[in-house]
N, CA, C and O atoms as a GROMACS GRO file, in nm:
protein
  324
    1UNK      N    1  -7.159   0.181   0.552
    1UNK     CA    2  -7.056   0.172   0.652
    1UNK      C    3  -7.054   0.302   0.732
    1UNK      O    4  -7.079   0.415   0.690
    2UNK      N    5  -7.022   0.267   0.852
    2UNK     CA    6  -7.051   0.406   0.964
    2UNK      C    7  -6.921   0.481   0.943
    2UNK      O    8  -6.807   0.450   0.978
    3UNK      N    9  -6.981   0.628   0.852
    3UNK     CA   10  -6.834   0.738   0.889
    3UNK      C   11  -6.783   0.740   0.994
    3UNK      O   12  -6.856   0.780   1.085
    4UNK      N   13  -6.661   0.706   1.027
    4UNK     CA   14  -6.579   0.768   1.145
    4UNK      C   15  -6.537   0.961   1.171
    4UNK      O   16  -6.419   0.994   1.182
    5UNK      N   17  -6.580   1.001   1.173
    5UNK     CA   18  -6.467   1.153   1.128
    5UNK      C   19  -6.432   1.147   1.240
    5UNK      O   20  -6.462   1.072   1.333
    6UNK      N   21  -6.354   1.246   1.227
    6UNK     CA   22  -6.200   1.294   1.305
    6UNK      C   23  -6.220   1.345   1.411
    6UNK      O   24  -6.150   1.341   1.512
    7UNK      N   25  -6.330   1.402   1.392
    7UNK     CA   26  -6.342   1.552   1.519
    7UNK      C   27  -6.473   1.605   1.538
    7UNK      O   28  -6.557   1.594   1.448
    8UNK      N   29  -6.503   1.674   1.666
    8UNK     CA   30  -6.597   1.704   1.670
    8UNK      C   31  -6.646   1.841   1.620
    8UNK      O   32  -6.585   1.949   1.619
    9UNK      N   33  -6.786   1.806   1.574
    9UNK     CA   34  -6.815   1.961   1.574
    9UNK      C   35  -6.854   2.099   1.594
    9UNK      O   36  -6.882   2.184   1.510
   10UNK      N   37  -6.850   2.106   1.742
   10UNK     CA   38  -6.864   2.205   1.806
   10UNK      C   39  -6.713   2.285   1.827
   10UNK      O   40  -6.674   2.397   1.792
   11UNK      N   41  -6.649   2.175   1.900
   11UNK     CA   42  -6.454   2.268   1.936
   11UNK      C   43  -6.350   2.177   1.878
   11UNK      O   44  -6.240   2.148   1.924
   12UNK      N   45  -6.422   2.130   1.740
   12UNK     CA   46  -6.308   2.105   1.687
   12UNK      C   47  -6.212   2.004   1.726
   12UNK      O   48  -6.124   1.976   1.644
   13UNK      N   49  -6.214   1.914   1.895
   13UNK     CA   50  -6.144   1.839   1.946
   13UNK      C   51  -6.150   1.722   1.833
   13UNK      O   52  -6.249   1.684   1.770
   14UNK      N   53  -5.965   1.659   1.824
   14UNK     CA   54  -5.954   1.554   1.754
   14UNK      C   55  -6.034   1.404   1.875
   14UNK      O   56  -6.025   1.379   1.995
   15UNK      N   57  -6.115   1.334   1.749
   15UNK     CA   58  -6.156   1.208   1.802
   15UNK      C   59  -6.138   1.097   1.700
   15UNK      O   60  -6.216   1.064   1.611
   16UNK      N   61  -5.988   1.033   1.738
   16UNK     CA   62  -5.931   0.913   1.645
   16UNK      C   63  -6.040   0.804   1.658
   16UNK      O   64  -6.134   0.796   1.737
   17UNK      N   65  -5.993   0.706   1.536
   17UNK     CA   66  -6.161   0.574   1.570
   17UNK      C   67  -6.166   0.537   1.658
   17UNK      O   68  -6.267   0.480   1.698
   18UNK      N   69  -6.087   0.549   1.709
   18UNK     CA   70  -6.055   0.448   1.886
   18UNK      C   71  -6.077   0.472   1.986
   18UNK      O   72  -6.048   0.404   2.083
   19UNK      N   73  -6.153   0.610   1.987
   19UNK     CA   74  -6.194   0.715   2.099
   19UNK      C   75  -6.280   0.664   2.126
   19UNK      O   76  -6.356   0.608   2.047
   20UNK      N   77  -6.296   0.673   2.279
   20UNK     CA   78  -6.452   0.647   2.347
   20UNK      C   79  -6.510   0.771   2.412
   20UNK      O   80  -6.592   0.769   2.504
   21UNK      N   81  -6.458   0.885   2.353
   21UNK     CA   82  -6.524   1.030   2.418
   21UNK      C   83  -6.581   1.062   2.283
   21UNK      O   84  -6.626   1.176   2.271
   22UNK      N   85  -6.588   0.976   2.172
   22UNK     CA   86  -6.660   1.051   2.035
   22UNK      C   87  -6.846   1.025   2.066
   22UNK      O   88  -6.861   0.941   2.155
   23UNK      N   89  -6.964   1.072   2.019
   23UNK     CA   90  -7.070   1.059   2.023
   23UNK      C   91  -7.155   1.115   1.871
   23UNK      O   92  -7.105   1.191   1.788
   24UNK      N   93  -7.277   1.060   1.867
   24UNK     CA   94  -7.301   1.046   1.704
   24UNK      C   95  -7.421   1.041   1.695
   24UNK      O   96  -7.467   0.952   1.766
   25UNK      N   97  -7.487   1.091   1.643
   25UNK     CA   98  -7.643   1.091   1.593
   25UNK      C   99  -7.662   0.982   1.484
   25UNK      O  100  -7.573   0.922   1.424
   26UNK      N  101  -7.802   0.969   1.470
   26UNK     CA  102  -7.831   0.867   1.317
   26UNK      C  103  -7.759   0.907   1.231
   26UNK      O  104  -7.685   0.822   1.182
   27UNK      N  105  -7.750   1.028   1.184
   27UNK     CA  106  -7.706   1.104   1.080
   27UNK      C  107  -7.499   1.088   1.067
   27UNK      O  108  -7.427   1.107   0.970
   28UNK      N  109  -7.468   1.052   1.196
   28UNK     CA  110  -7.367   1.038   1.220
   28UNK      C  111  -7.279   1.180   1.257
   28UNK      O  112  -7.157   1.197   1.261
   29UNK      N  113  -7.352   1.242   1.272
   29UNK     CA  114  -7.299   1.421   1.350
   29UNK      C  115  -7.202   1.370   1.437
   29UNK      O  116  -7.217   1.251   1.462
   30UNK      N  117  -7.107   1.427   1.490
   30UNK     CA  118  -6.975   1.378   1.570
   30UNK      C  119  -6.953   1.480   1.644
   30UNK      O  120  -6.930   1.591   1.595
   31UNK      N  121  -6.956   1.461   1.755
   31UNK     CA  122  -6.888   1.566   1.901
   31UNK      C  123  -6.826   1.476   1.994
   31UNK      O  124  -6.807   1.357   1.971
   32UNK      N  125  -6.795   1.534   2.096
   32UNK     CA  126  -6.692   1.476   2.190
   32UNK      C  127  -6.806   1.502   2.298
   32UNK      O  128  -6.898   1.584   2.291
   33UNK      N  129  -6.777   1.403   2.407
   33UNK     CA  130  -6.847   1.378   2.486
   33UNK      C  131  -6.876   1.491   2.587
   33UNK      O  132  -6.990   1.502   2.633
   34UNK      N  133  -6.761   1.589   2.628
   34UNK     CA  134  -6.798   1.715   2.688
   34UNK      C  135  -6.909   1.830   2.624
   34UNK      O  136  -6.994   1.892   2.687
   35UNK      N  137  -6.881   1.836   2.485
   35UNK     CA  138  -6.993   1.890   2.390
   35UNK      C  139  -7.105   1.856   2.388
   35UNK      O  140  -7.194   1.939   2.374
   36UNK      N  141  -7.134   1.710   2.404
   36UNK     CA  142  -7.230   1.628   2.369
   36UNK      C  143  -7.372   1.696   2.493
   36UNK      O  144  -7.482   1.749   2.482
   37UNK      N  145  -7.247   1.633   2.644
   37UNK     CA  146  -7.358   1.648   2.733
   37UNK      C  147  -7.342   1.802   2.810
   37UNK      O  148  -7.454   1.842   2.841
   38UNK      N  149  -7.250   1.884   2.842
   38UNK     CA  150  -7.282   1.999   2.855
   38UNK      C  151  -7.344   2.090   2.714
   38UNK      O  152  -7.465   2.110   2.720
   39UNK      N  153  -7.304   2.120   2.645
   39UNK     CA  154  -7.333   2.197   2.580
   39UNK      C  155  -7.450   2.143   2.504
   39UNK      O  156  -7.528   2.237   2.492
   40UNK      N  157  -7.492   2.050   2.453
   40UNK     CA  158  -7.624   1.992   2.369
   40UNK      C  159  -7.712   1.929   2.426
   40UNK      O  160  -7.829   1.911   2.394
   41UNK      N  161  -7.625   1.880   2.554
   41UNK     CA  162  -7.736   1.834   2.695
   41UNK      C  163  -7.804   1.676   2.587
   41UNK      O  164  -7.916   1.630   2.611
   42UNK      N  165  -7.714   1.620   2.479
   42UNK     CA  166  -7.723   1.501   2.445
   42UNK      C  167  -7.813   1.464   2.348
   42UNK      O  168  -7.852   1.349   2.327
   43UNK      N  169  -7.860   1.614   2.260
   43UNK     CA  170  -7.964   1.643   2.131
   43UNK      C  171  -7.884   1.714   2.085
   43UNK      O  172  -7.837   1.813   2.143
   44UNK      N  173  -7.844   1.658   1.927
   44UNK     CA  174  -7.800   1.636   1.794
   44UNK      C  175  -7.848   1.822   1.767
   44UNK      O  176  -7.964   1.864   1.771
   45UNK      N  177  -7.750   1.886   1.747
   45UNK     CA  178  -7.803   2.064   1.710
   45UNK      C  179  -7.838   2.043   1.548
   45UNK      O  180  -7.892   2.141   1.497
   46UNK      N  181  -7.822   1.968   1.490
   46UNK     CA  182  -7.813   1.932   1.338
   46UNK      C  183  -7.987   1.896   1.299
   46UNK      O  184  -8.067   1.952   1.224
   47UNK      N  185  -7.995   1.801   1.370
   47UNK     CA  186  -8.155   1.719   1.350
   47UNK      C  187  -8.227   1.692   1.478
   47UNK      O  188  -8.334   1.632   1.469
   48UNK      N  189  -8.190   1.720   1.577
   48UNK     CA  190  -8.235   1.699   1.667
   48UNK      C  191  -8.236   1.539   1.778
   48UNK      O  192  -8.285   1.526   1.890
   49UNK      N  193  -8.166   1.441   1.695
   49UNK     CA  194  -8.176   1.314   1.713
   49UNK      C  195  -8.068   1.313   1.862
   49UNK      O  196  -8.004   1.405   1.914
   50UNK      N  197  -8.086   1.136   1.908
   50UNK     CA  198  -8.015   1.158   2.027
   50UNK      C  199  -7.847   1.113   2.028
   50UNK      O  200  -7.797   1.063   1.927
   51UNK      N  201  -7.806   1.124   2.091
   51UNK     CA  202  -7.630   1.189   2.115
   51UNK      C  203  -7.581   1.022   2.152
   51UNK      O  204  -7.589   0.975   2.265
   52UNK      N  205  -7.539   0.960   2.056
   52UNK     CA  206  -7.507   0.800   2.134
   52UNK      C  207  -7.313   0.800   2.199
   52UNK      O  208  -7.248   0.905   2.196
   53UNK      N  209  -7.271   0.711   2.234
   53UNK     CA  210  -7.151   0.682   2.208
   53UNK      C  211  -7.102   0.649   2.095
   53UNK      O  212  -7.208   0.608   2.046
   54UNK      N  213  -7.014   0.631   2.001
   54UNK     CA  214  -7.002   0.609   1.863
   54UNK      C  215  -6.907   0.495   1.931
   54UNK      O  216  -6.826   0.494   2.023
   55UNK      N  217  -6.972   0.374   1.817
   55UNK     CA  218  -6.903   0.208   1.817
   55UNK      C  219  -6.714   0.232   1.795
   55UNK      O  220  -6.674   0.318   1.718
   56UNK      N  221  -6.651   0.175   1.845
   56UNK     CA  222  -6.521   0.147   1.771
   56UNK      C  223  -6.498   0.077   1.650
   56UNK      O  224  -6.556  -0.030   1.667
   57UNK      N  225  -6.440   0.077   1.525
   57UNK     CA  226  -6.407   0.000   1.475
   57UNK      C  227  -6.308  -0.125   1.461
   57UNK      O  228  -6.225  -0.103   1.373
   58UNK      N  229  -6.295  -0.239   1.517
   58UNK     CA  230  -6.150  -0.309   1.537
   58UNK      C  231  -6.060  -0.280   1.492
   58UNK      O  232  -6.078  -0.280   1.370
   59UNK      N  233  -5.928  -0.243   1.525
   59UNK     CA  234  -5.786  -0.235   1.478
   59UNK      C  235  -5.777  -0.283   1.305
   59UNK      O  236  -5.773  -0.219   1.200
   60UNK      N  237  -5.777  -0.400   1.335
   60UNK     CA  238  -5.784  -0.506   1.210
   60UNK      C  239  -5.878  -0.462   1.083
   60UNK      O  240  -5.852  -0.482   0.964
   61UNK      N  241  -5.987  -0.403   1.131
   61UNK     CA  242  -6.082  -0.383   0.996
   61UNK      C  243  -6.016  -0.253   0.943
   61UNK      O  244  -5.988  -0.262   0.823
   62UNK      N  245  -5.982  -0.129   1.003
   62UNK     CA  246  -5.953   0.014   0.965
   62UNK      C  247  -5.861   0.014   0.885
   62UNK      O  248  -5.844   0.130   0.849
   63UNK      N  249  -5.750  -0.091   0.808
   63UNK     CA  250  -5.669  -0.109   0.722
   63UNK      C  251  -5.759  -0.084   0.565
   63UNK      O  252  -5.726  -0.028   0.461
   64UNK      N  253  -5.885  -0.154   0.608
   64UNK     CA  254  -5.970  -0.216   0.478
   64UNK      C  255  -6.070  -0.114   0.474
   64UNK      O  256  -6.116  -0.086   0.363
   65UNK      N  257  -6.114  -0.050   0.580
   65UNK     CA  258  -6.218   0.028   0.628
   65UNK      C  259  -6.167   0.138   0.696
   65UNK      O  260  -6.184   0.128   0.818
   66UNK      N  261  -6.119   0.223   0.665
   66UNK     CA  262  -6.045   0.336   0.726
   66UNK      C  263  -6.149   0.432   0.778
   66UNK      O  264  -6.264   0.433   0.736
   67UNK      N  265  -6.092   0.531   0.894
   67UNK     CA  266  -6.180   0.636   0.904
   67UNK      C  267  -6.164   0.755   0.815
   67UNK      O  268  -6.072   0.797   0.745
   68UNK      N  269  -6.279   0.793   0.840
   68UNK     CA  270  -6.301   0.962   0.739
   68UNK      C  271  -6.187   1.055   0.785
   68UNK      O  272  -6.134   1.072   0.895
   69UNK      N  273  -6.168   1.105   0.675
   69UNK     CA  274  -6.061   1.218   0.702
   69UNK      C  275  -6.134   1.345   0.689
   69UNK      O  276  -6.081   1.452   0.716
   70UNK      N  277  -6.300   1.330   0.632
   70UNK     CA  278  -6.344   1.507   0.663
   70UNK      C  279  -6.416   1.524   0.764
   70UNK      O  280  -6.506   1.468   0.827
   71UNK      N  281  -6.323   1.663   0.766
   71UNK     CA  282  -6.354   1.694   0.927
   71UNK      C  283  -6.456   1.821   0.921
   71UNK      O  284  -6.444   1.910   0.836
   72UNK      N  285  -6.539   1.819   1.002
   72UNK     CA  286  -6.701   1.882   0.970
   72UNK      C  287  -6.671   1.959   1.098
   72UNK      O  288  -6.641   1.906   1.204
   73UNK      N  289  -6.680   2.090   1.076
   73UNK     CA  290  -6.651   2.208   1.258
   73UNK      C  291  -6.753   2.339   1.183
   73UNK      O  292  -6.748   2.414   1.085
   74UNK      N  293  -6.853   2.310   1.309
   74UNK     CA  294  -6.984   2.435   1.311
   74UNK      C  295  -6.928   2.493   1.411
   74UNK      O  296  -7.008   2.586   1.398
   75UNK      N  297  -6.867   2.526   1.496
   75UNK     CA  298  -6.867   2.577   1.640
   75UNK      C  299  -7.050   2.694   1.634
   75UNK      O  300  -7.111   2.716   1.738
   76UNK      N  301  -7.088   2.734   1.528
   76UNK     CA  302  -7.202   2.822   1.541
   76UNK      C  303  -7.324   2.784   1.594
   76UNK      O  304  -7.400   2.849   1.666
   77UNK      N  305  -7.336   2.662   1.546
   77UNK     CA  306  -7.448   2.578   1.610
   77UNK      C  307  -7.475   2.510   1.734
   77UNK      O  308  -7.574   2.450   1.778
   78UNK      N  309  -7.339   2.538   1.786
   78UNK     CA  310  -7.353   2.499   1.912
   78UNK      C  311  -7.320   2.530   2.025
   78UNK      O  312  -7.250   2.475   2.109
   79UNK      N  313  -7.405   2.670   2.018
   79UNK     CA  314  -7.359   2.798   2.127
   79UNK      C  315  -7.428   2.729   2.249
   79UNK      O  316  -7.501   2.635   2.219
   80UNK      N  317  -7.417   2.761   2.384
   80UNK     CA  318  -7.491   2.734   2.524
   80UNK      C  319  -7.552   2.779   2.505
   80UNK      O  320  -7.535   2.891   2.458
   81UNK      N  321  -7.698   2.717   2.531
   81UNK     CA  322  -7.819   2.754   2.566
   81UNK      C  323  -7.952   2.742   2.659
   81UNK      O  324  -8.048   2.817   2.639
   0.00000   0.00000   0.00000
């Protein structure tokens, strides 16, 4: 099942499941969409993989299927470059 987390990890911005500014590698790495494409220019600082939109989960399933509550913040890894 696809982790949801909370937030991204470059600045830390909260991204609830319902967000459509969250973005996600295979690995499921999580940033916010300003991080994503300025600062990572849309490659994963973790593995290198590419920067998608992350799916929503329906309302209805997150009762049964909740999102992650750990919240993963590098800000180090993802200096401008």
């Amino acid at each position: 099942m696809l982790q949801l987390r909370p937030g991204c990890e470059c600045c830390n911005k909260d991204l609830p499941p319902d967000s459509t500014d969250a973005r996600i590698c295979t690995f499921e790495c999580t940033f916010c969409s300003s991080c994503a494409e300025d600062k990572l220019k849309g490659k994963c600082p973790n593995c290198g993989g590419e920067l998608v939109t992350r799916p929503r989960r329906p309302a209805d399933k997150l009762a049964k299927f909740p999102a992650s509550v750990e919240r993963v913040y590098k800000p180090g890894g993802c200096a401008v470059g």
